[in-house]
Amino acid sequence: MIVLERRPQPSRNWALATPLVAVLATMVFGGLLFAVLGKNPVEAIRTIFWDPLFGEFAFYYRPQLLVKGAPLVLIAIGLSLGFKAGVWNIGAEGQYIMGALAGAGVGLAFYPLDAWYVFPLMVIGGALGGWAWAMIPAILKVRFGTNEILVSLMLVYVAEQLLASMSLGLMRNPEGHGFPGSRNLNDYAAATSWINQNAGLHWGVAAALIAVIFAYVLLNRHMLGFHIRLTGEAPRAARFAGVNPARLILFCLGISGALAGLAGLFEVAGPAGQVSIDFNIGYGFTAIIVAFLGRLHPLGILLAGGLMALTYIGGEIAQSQLGLPAAAIQVFQGMLLFFLLALDLLTHFRIRLRKREVA
Amino acid sequence: MDLSSINPVLLIASLMVAATPILLAAIGELVVEKAGVLNLGVEGMMITGAICGFAIAVETGSPWLGFGGAAIGGAALSLLFVLLTQVALANQVASGLALTLFGLGLSALLGQRYVGIKPPPTPRLDIPLLGDLPVVGPILFGHDLILYLGIALIAAVWAALKYSRAGLILRAVGESHDAAHALGYKVVRIRILAILFGGACAGLGGAYISLVRVPQWTEGMTAGVGWIALALVVFASWKPWRVLLGAYLFGGITVLQLNLQAAGVAIPVEYLAMSPYLITILVLVILSKDKSRAPASLGKIFHASH
């Protein structure tokens, strides 16, 4: 009979090993899935994980890794702080949209003024937009005790409708011949987030790296970070230690909203270029996987963001070259989260074989 | 604007149709939560049920086989949740999210060949005299069987939780799994059954969207109904009949805003379309005071150490 024995301390080795084992298991089962879909599994896995980095056209794909990875890391860093403290912000996608709308709104309002302060103001607008959207579930939770999971998620759908309304109405390009979508911010030099488009460098990449360092310092060297970790691991002890749960909720949701909003702004002012109905492609949800895959640790999230960006790019290549359906990549990413959660068992428990005892 | 084009009888009849998917998913989740498990994967199980039901109904030509397949599909996906939370003892919030993300991807994958196809029509109840009654006819007697099944399910869950021994055990497991375990009840086995039931109900609800309500298959067509169902369980403070009430309320809002869109009200379409979500939030706030009814072991991991 197999029994689970709780470890006195979570195993450090397994905590580090599970993401790797989960990735391997996902490759195996993902390969099986691709085989069922009638594709050569080895070729599909190679196309997804190898070609973007070392294939013939890697010079084109490598910069894309930064473009796709930056928003994922930026959002996931914010989410991980909340997840650590047991504050579940599931609505990053909505905060991402609102940040993009607010930031792009600032930029469009200044058009065509060419001044150095336009872009910084847009950044502030983006952060505030995401922050404000995340404050709704935060304040409702603190004030009324409503569930932040449900409220933040409902607000994603509200934000999507707002985005549709904005790109068809208020923010529509007046010179766009009636097509939906705003002016292209890439054509407006003072408002673009690109630093070097050929290298895939935009300010979001810089912001993501700063966020990783900031989160690392916060969690390891700052009292607030200690309170976040304490609240997640022992809420009762945290209260005795004088942690103010309301302030912690406001902080965690606020920071994750602001970071998601920033990610949205950098995306809309760079890679996406304009506010349009479907400029958001689910980074806010994928970032949840990134946060868990990175074990809610800043450096882990950096690596996980890179890996997830790789599956996005590799998935696109597999789509065009092998005809692999786009949804297959989504399933693949979902699978990864499954294996990760399941294998986490080994971190907290020992599996022992024991003879059935006589009752 | 022409409000007179809105027919109140048709409005109520279509309200009942709009409410049924939410109702089915919510009553399933209510049983799951009563057993002390928080499954946030309702949206994923619904969309999986939607495509399973749709595909089977199209392939076999029978909507009933479709609904059966949808229930099995939803339950099959919830089996993954069982493995994660009951066997691997993973965090229920994260596992539920994983289930939703996975279900959305899987359904899109399964549904590729079914975009733009019409499913076989689900027959309506056709009672000669009663169905022809002026107001009562279309409201009470003019629907399909699944809609009545949903209402019957509410009654059955209510009666089972209140009067049956099995219901009592289920509630005991949800209130205090340690006490239930000490009394010799198989906590994990009971929870697994509850989760599977929830999955089957969510699957049925999803199939109702793709086979009756819309009826068509599009990617991500559940559009948050699963999450509204989760909110509805809180709204109902874990009482079955209140699920019915809440589902009709939300169904009413959905149908009303669609009717207002069609009638050309001066409010932009996008603002009308976001109203069900905003009202869900509003209701959550209003009802947040009543916390006492949540099952005490909700979302807690059970691990029998001896």
XYZ file of C-alpha atoms in Angstrom:
665
model
C 0.000 0.000 0.000
C 1.289 3.432 -0.936
C 1.133 6.045 1.772
C 2.029 9.701 1.795
C 4.141 10.916 4.625
C 4.311 14.646 5.187
C 7.850 15.972 5.195
C 8.741 18.048 8.228
C 10.274 20.591 5.833
C 9.412 20.977 2.124
C 12.180 19.341 0.155
C 14.462 21.928 -1.390
C 15.741 19.571 -4.043
C 12.291 18.603 -5.226
C 11.153 22.230 -5.174
C 13.903 22.990 -7.668
C 13.498 19.807 -9.655
C 9.714 19.752 -10.148
C 9.599 22.501 -12.796
C 12.202 20.627 -14.838
C 10.457 17.274 -14.421
C 7.134 18.943 -15.262
C 8.585 20.393 -18.465
C 9.941 16.980 -19.449
C 6.623 15.270 -18.678
C 4.808 17.927 -20.713
C 7.160 17.306 -23.632
C 6.401 13.570 -23.481
C 2.634 13.921 -23.152
C 2.550 16.918 -25.478
C 4.426 14.779 -27.996
C 1.770 12.097 -27.601
C -0.900 14.741 -28.203
C 0.864 15.908 -31.350
C 1.163 12.291 -32.488
C -2.592 11.867 -32.014
C -3.065 14.976 -34.168
C -1.060 13.215 -36.874
C 2.190 15.171 -36.529
C 5.634 13.786 -35.971
C 6.096 14.347 -32.205
C 9.885 14.657 -32.305
C 9.714 17.176 -35.101
C 6.967 19.148 -33.332
C 8.871 19.319 -30.044
C 12.044 20.293 -31.895
C 10.166 23.003 -33.782
C 8.762 24.438 -30.594
C 11.786 24.283 -28.299
C 14.846 24.178 -30.565
C 14.175 26.068 -33.786
C 13.403 29.474 -32.252
C 16.739 29.411 -30.443
C 19.131 27.574 -32.705
C 17.285 26.940 -35.977
C 17.935 28.473 -39.364
C 15.913 31.617 -38.662
C 16.905 31.987 -35.030
C 18.250 35.494 -35.715
C 14.651 36.500 -36.359
C 13.062 34.576 -33.502
C 15.476 35.357 -30.669
C 14.401 39.019 -30.380
C 10.798 37.786 -30.323
C 11.674 35.930 -27.129
C 12.190 39.268 -25.393
C 9.027 40.738 -26.888
C 6.824 37.870 -25.699
C 8.691 37.164 -22.477
C 8.694 40.712 -21.096
C 4.939 41.129 -20.528
C 4.697 37.589 -19.124
C 7.477 38.192 -16.595
C 6.199 41.650 -15.693
C 2.672 40.394 -14.984
C 3.794 37.172 -13.295
C 6.081 39.031 -10.863
C 3.115 41.045 -9.650
C 0.843 38.018 -9.444
C 3.442 35.984 -7.554
C 3.531 38.495 -4.688
C -0.219 38.123 -4.247
C -0.190 34.336 -4.698
C 2.488 34.091 -2.010
C 0.233 35.934 0.411
C -2.913 34.037 -0.597
C -4.368 36.961 -2.546
C -5.621 35.578 -5.834
C -5.629 38.155 -8.584
C -6.972 36.258 -11.599
C -7.924 39.366 -13.535
C -4.491 40.477 -14.751
C -5.806 40.333 -18.305
C -8.303 43.063 -17.451
C -5.694 45.202 -15.691
C -3.441 44.719 -18.707
C -6.180 46.049 -21.004
C -6.970 48.990 -18.742
C -3.301 49.917 -18.448
C -3.014 49.863 -22.211
C -6.154 51.983 -22.609
C -5.108 54.544 -20.009
C -1.518 54.776 -21.259
C -2.453 54.902 -24.926
C -5.141 57.441 -24.069
C -2.486 59.744 -22.598
C -0.303 59.276 -25.683
C -3.148 59.890 -28.112
C -4.184 63.004 -26.224
C -0.740 64.542 -26.813
C -0.620 63.610 -30.488
C 1.197 65.061 -32.459
C 3.247 66.910 -29.832
C 6.880 65.822 -29.972
C 8.164 66.200 -26.417
C 10.356 64.059 -24.173
C 7.748 63.828 -21.427
C 5.010 62.169 -23.494
C 6.245 58.623 -23.030
C 6.957 58.916 -19.266
C 3.438 60.273 -18.796
C 2.078 57.327 -20.757
C 3.990 54.942 -18.496
C 2.475 56.585 -15.442
C -0.944 56.429 -17.081
C -0.526 52.728 -17.846
C 0.520 51.872 -14.310
C -2.317 53.923 -12.848
C -4.866 52.362 -15.194
C -3.931 48.829 -14.161
C -3.617 49.840 -10.534
C -7.062 51.448 -10.472
C -8.655 48.401 -12.091
C -7.053 46.116 -9.494
C -8.116 48.425 -6.697
C -11.761 47.568 -7.390
C -11.467 43.936 -6.191
C -8.986 45.032 -3.507
C -11.235 47.645 -1.953
C -14.304 45.428 -2.253
C -12.414 42.634 -0.509
C -11.096 44.838 2.269
C -14.336 46.726 2.778
C -16.970 44.030 2.162
C -15.064 40.759 2.138
C -16.073 39.887 -1.423
C -14.102 37.205 -3.185
C -11.260 38.809 -5.172
C -11.042 35.841 -7.563
C -14.565 36.332 -8.860
C -14.524 40.129 -8.895
C -11.161 40.454 -10.649
C -12.229 37.882 -13.219
C -15.591 39.530 -13.912
C -13.692 42.764 -14.509
C -11.747 41.093 -17.336
C -14.964 40.793 -19.310
C -15.901 44.369 -18.461
C -12.457 45.573 -19.596
C -12.799 43.653 -22.870
C -16.074 45.426 -23.571
C -14.485 48.779 -22.709
C -11.647 47.981 -25.086
C -14.141 47.246 -27.857
C -15.983 50.462 -27.123
C -12.755 52.498 -27.122
C -11.306 51.077 -30.317
C -14.609 51.540 -32.140
C -15.390 54.928 -30.633
C -13.377 57.352 -28.577
C -9.884 56.220 -29.555
C -10.583 55.378 -33.180
C -8.090 56.818 -35.617
C -9.754 59.905 -37.146
C -7.658 59.347 -40.280
C -8.294 55.601 -40.316
C -11.026 55.667 -42.994
C -13.531 54.237 -40.552
C -11.509 51.133 -39.688
C -11.638 50.158 -36.002
C -8.497 50.755 -33.959
C -6.542 53.794 -32.837
C -3.650 55.640 -34.469
C -0.524 53.527 -34.692
C 1.713 54.645 -31.839
C 4.752 53.260 -33.648
C 4.394 56.114 -36.130
C 4.432 58.625 -33.292
C 8.069 58.849 -32.254
C 7.466 60.470 -28.867
C 5.084 57.690 -27.774
C 6.645 54.450 -28.920
C 8.028 52.003 -26.375
C 10.609 50.556 -28.768
C 14.264 51.080 -27.958
C 15.571 48.924 -30.754
C 12.956 47.064 -32.717
C 15.382 44.768 -34.536
C 16.818 43.523 -31.250
C 13.345 43.119 -29.745
C 14.218 45.683 -27.110
C 11.489 47.892 -25.731
C 11.014 49.566 -22.383
C 8.883 46.677 -21.208
C 11.938 44.409 -21.301
C 13.788 46.854 -19.084
C 10.806 47.174 -16.772
C 10.535 43.377 -16.477
C 14.160 43.088 -15.388
C 13.747 45.920 -12.902
C 10.612 44.226 -11.546
C 12.502 40.953 -11.032
C 15.240 42.712 -9.047
C 12.700 44.761 -7.131
C 10.691 41.667 -6.193
C 13.819 39.773 -5.183
C 14.961 42.552 -2.872
C 11.464 43.034 -1.516
C 10.978 39.375 -0.651
C 14.424 38.758 0.781
C 15.528 42.029 2.307
C 12.412 43.926 3.253
C 9.934 43.649 6.111
C 6.970 43.881 3.713
C 8.259 40.903 1.751
C 8.613 38.952 4.973
C 5.025 39.837 5.872
C 3.844 38.634 2.462
C 5.573 35.296 2.914
C 4.420 34.964 6.497
C 0.778 35.670 5.619
C 0.830 33.009 2.949
C 2.447 30.344 5.071
C 0.868 31.057 8.450
C -1.957 33.593 8.358
C -2.662 33.304 12.080
C 0.953 33.823 13.045
C 1.054 36.795 10.703
C -1.837 38.425 12.492
C -0.160 37.912 15.853
C 3.000 39.409 14.405
C 1.061 42.582 13.697
C 0.594 42.233 9.942
C -2.284 44.363 8.729
C -4.162 42.031 6.337
C -6.107 44.855 4.678
C -2.969 46.794 3.799
C -1.342 43.651 2.483
C -4.311 42.924 0.198
C -4.300 46.486 -1.106
C -0.557 46.317 -1.716
C -0.557 42.918 -3.426
C -3.476 43.636 -5.726
C -2.279 47.183 -6.363
C 1.247 46.210 -7.349
C 0.112 43.332 -9.542
C -2.443 45.606 -11.209
C 0.133 48.331 -11.808
C 2.630 45.858 -13.297
C -0.036 44.301 -15.517
C -1.067 47.799 -16.586
C 2.555 48.630 -17.429
C 2.827 45.434 -19.462
C -0.270 46.471 -21.382
C 1.057 49.963 -22.034
C 4.437 48.738 -23.288
C 2.680 46.245 -25.530
C 0.214 48.712 -27.015
C 2.893 51.351 -27.591
C 5.330 48.854 -29.084
C 4.703 45.360 -30.453
C 0.933 45.823 -30.877
C 1.219 49.455 -31.944
C -2.413 50.423 -31.622
C -5.482 49.980 -29.466
C -7.603 47.464 -31.338
C -10.373 45.062 -30.343
C -8.129 42.017 -30.047
C -4.687 43.407 -29.230
C -4.707 41.388 -26.000
C -3.805 37.746 -26.530
C -4.173 36.284 -23.071
C -0.823 37.214 -21.481
C -2.708 37.917 -18.268
C -3.823 34.290 -18.046
C -0.595 32.717 -19.279
C 1.240 34.752 -16.647
C -0.544 32.664 -14.000
C 1.203 29.592 -15.385
C 4.475 31.516 -15.516
C 4.139 32.520 -11.859
C 3.594 28.923 -10.745
C 6.197 27.476 -13.094
C 8.685 29.929 -11.611
C 7.749 28.664 -8.131
C 6.606 32.213 -7.261
C 10.292 33.111 -7.059
C 11.508 36.173 -9.010
C 14.416 34.411 -10.690
C 12.306 31.342 -11.379
C 9.697 33.566 -13.009
C 12.340 35.086 -15.238
C 13.287 31.629 -16.509
C 9.663 30.481 -16.706
C 8.722 33.598 -18.676
C 11.449 32.823 -21.168
C 10.288 29.229 -21.494
C 6.666 30.238 -21.954
C 7.654 32.834 -24.563
C 9.509 30.026 -26.305
C 6.335 27.920 -26.499
C 4.460 30.912 -27.937
C 7.048 31.500 -30.661
C 7.665 27.814 -31.266
C 3.940 27.303 -31.394
C 3.636 29.927 -34.121
C 6.399 28.271 -36.115
C 4.789 24.853 -35.664
C 1.524 26.394 -36.799
C 2.923 27.699 -40.053
C 5.349 24.864 -40.815
C 3.601 21.757 -39.499
C 0.017 22.974 -39.530
C -0.264 22.370 -35.793
C -3.464 24.071 -34.571
C -3.020 27.145 -32.370
C -5.126 25.567 -29.651
C -2.661 22.691 -29.334
C -0.161 25.110 -27.819
C -2.777 26.285 -25.344
C -3.391 22.673 -24.314
C 0.350 22.208 -24.078
C 0.669 25.191 -21.720
C -2.268 23.991 -19.615
C -0.678 20.545 -19.378
C 2.493 22.101 -18.027
C 0.585 23.668 -15.152
C -1.093 20.325 -14.418
C 2.153 18.422 -14.160
C 3.678 21.146 -12.068
C 0.849 21.116 -9.541
C 0.735 17.320 -9.421
C 4.483 16.922 -8.988
C 4.472 19.463 -6.196
C 3.285 16.552 -4.081
C 6.877 15.309 -3.971
C 8.024 18.581 -2.442
C 5.748 18.285 0.540
C 5.315 14.538 0.948
C 7.364 11.387 0.875
C 5.857 8.441 -0.933
C 6.357 5.271 1.088
C 5.455 1.704 0.430
C 4.042 0.075 3.506
C 2.349 -3.184 4.258
C -1.341 -2.866 5.022
C -1.722 -2.888 8.767
C -4.266 -4.975 10.543
C -6.842 -2.658 11.994
C -35.804 53.248 -29.666
C -38.787 50.959 -29.645
C -39.393 49.262 -26.336
C -42.802 48.018 -27.412
C -41.027 45.461 -29.604
C -40.068 43.585 -26.427
C -42.647 40.907 -25.771
C -42.827 40.126 -22.023
C -43.974 36.526 -22.532
C -41.160 35.743 -24.933
C -38.806 37.604 -22.627
C -39.648 35.292 -19.714
C -39.495 32.203 -21.898
C -36.058 33.157 -23.246
C -34.930 34.168 -19.759
C -35.506 30.579 -18.663
C -33.397 29.327 -21.570
C -30.621 31.816 -20.823
C -30.632 30.841 -17.142
C -30.408 27.071 -17.643
C -26.649 26.785 -18.372
C -25.819 28.884 -15.297
C -28.317 26.927 -13.243
C -26.945 23.521 -14.215
C -23.328 24.512 -13.612
C -24.151 26.228 -10.329
C -26.140 23.368 -8.818
C -23.260 21.010 -9.616
C -20.746 23.361 -8.036
C -23.021 23.743 -5.024
C -22.782 20.008 -4.341
C -18.998 20.137 -4.808
C -18.667 23.025 -2.380
C -21.030 21.379 0.088
C -18.523 18.519 0.144
C -15.837 21.049 1.058
C -14.112 21.309 -2.319
C -13.678 24.558 -4.228
C -13.460 23.737 -7.932
C -12.707 26.911 -9.875
C -12.586 24.923 -13.105
C -16.296 25.302 -13.884
C -15.618 27.425 -16.956
C -13.218 24.804 -18.316
C -15.620 21.923 -17.675
C -18.489 23.859 -19.246
C -16.627 24.641 -22.446
C -15.445 21.028 -22.647
C -19.033 19.873 -22.213
C -20.109 22.387 -24.848
C -17.806 20.944 -27.506
C -18.234 17.269 -26.475
C -21.999 17.630 -26.612
C -21.877 19.540 -29.867
C -19.538 17.100 -31.598
C -21.442 14.017 -30.480
C -24.811 15.550 -31.378
C -23.528 16.472 -34.847
C -21.895 13.076 -35.460
C -24.801 10.972 -34.223
C -27.623 13.357 -35.111
C -29.084 12.934 -31.649
C -29.064 15.875 -29.241
C -29.744 13.483 -26.351
C -26.601 11.496 -27.014
C -24.899 14.869 -27.234
C -26.057 15.868 -23.783
C -24.988 12.480 -22.436
C -21.566 12.911 -23.995
C -21.310 16.424 -22.581
C -21.946 15.156 -19.056
C -19.294 12.457 -19.527
C -16.879 14.999 -21.024
C -17.335 17.422 -18.148
C -16.929 14.628 -15.605
C -13.829 13.350 -17.415
C -12.190 16.755 -17.179
C -13.127 17.012 -13.515
C -11.306 13.711 -13.051
C -8.112 15.672 -13.684
C -9.103 17.970 -10.842
C -9.663 14.874 -8.699
C -6.172 13.627 -9.483
C -4.641 16.977 -8.621
C -6.535 17.845 -5.484
C -7.570 14.513 -3.979
C -4.631 12.331 -4.968
C -1.749 14.773 -5.338
C -3.162 17.109 -2.640
C -2.502 20.202 -4.750
C -3.851 23.667 -3.999
C -7.498 23.781 -5.099
C -7.462 27.357 -6.360
C -4.454 26.763 -8.601
C -5.784 23.398 -9.771
C -9.142 24.891 -10.687
C -7.427 27.592 -12.707
C -5.333 24.979 -14.445
C -8.499 23.088 -15.295
C -10.054 26.188 -16.847
C -6.976 27.070 -18.898
C -6.605 23.471 -20.044
C -10.315 23.088 -20.827
C -10.369 26.258 -22.925
C -7.414 25.012 -24.972
C -8.693 21.465 -25.277
C -12.143 22.589 -26.417
C -10.644 24.869 -29.058
C -8.579 21.941 -30.285
C -11.513 19.531 -30.378
C -13.820 22.089 -31.934
C -11.769 23.065 -34.991
C -13.814 20.978 -37.407
C -17.147 22.065 -35.984
C -17.047 25.820 -36.549
C -20.003 27.051 -38.591
C -22.026 23.837 -38.423
C -25.621 23.712 -37.240
C -26.349 21.048 -34.607
C -29.450 18.840 -34.791
C -32.324 20.738 -33.135
C -33.252 19.764 -29.587
C -36.968 18.931 -29.649
C -39.267 20.952 -27.434
C -41.923 19.518 -25.262
C -45.033 19.463 -27.417
C -48.183 19.063 -25.386
C -51.236 19.644 -27.631
C -53.514 21.725 -25.407
C -51.293 23.095 -22.654
C -48.657 24.378 -25.065
C -51.213 26.502 -26.888
C -52.383 28.395 -23.803
C -51.839 32.128 -24.320
C -49.313 33.252 -21.664
C -48.665 30.131 -19.628
C -48.071 27.934 -22.685
C -44.763 29.315 -23.934
C -43.490 29.993 -20.405
C -44.321 26.713 -18.690
C -44.834 24.106 -21.391
C -42.860 25.261 -24.412
C -39.309 24.247 -23.510
C -36.971 21.359 -24.086
C -36.476 18.543 -21.596
C -33.054 19.664 -20.351
C -34.538 22.888 -19.009
C -36.983 20.888 -16.907
C -34.187 18.527 -15.922
C -32.308 21.533 -14.534
C -35.225 22.524 -12.330
C -35.750 18.914 -11.270
C -32.067 18.708 -10.369
C -32.427 21.710 -8.056
C -35.329 20.003 -6.300
C -33.449 16.709 -6.119
C -30.291 18.284 -4.677
C -32.357 20.232 -2.163
C -34.212 17.116 -1.041
C -31.093 14.970 -0.979
C -29.118 17.462 1.103
C -31.979 18.019 3.488
C -33.589 14.637 3.926
C -31.289 11.848 2.791
C -28.561 10.134 4.748
C -26.166 10.545 1.835
C -26.810 14.288 1.864
C -26.101 14.474 5.556
C -22.812 12.626 5.133
C -21.858 14.927 2.253
C -22.487 17.960 4.411
C -20.546 16.447 7.309
C -17.566 15.944 5.021
C -17.816 19.553 3.909
C -18.174 20.998 7.368
C -15.445 19.046 9.103
C -13.518 16.471 7.157
C -11.536 15.393 10.194
C -14.677 14.616 12.172
C -16.228 12.814 9.212
C -13.049 10.785 8.811
C -13.055 9.897 12.483
C -16.625 8.658 12.132
C -15.438 6.295 9.432
C -16.734 8.064 6.344
C -14.575 7.864 3.265
C -13.875 11.575 2.890
C -11.852 11.315 -0.298
C -14.261 8.912 -1.997
C -17.269 11.114 -1.212
C -15.460 14.199 -2.461
C -14.461 12.450 -5.669
C -18.085 11.548 -6.359
C -19.179 15.116 -5.641
C -16.518 16.542 -7.986
C -17.560 14.148 -10.753
C -21.197 15.144 -10.267
C -20.189 18.803 -10.496
C -18.242 18.104 -13.669
C -21.183 16.305 -15.272
C -23.539 19.175 -14.407
C -21.121 21.782 -15.777
C -20.753 19.703 -18.934
C -24.527 19.592 -19.361
C -24.707 23.340 -18.846
C -22.046 23.898 -21.483
C -23.838 21.660 -23.975
C -27.030 23.593 -23.346
C -25.237 26.708 -24.592
C -23.854 25.081 -27.751
C -26.916 22.944 -28.580
C -29.913 25.014 -27.482
C -29.082 28.547 -26.498
C -26.851 29.657 -29.384
C -26.920 26.893 -31.116
C -23.512 26.775 -32.746
C -19.900 26.184 -31.805
C -17.444 29.061 -31.418
C -14.193 29.106 -29.463
C -14.556 30.354 -25.892
C -18.323 30.562 -26.308
C -19.103 30.133 -22.604
C -17.665 33.669 -22.121
C -17.497 33.632 -18.336
C -20.774 31.803 -17.624
C -18.806 29.286 -15.551
C -17.436 32.073 -13.394
C -20.885 33.601 -13.002
C -22.068 30.158 -11.856
C -19.353 30.184 -9.200
C -20.479 33.608 -8.061
C -24.034 32.327 -8.042
C -23.204 29.645 -5.473
C -21.957 32.373 -3.152
C -25.013 34.474 -4.006
C -27.250 31.525 -3.115
C -25.389 31.101 0.177
C -25.194 27.386 -0.676
C -28.970 26.920 -0.786
C -30.361 25.070 -3.847
C -33.558 27.066 -4.387
C -31.673 30.330 -4.234
C -29.539 29.005 -7.090
C -32.725 28.841 -9.163
C -33.663 32.361 -8.157
C -30.191 33.706 -8.867
C -29.918 31.930 -12.205
C -33.227 33.439 -13.348
C -32.076 36.847 -12.167
C -28.870 36.618 -14.202
C -30.713 35.058 -17.112
C -33.158 37.931 -16.954
C -30.393 40.533 -17.072
C -28.706 38.787 -19.997
C -31.896 38.519 -22.006
C -33.020 42.026 -21.138
C -29.750 43.607 -22.268
C -29.914 41.619 -25.519
C -33.469 42.835 -26.051
C -32.459 46.406 -25.308
C -29.629 46.069 -27.829
C -32.102 44.843 -30.429
C -34.561 47.599 -29.578
C -31.855 50.172 -30.239
C -31.591 51.835 -26.844
C -29.291 54.867 -26.766
C -26.764 53.039 -24.538
C -23.816 51.667 -26.576
C -23.863 47.906 -27.138
C -20.595 47.367 -25.238
C -21.964 48.929 -22.079
C -25.071 46.758 -22.222
C -22.921 43.671 -22.808
C -20.837 44.329 -19.699
C -23.894 44.730 -17.478
C -24.274 41.041 -16.419
C -20.682 41.044 -15.138
C -21.089 44.342 -13.308
C -24.321 43.190 -11.723
C -22.614 39.960 -10.625
C -20.026 42.070 -8.805
C -22.736 44.246 -7.292
C -24.640 41.212 -6.035
C -21.438 39.746 -4.565
C -20.902 42.964 -2.644
C -24.457 43.123 -1.373
C -24.423 39.515 -0.235
C -20.930 39.544 1.199
C -22.299 40.107 4.703
C -23.797 36.611 4.842
C -20.645 34.572 5.327
C -21.978 32.080 7.833
C -23.265 29.543 5.361
C -20.008 28.623 3.640
C -19.056 25.005 4.408
C -16.365 25.163 7.081
C -13.856 22.917 5.306
C -14.267 24.656 1.938
C -11.023 24.635 -0.014
C -9.008 22.930 2.720
C -6.802 19.983 1.855
C -7.595 16.717 3.587
C -4.772 14.347 4.357
C -5.496 11.418 6.659
C -2.321 10.869 8.603
C -3.573 7.698 10.242
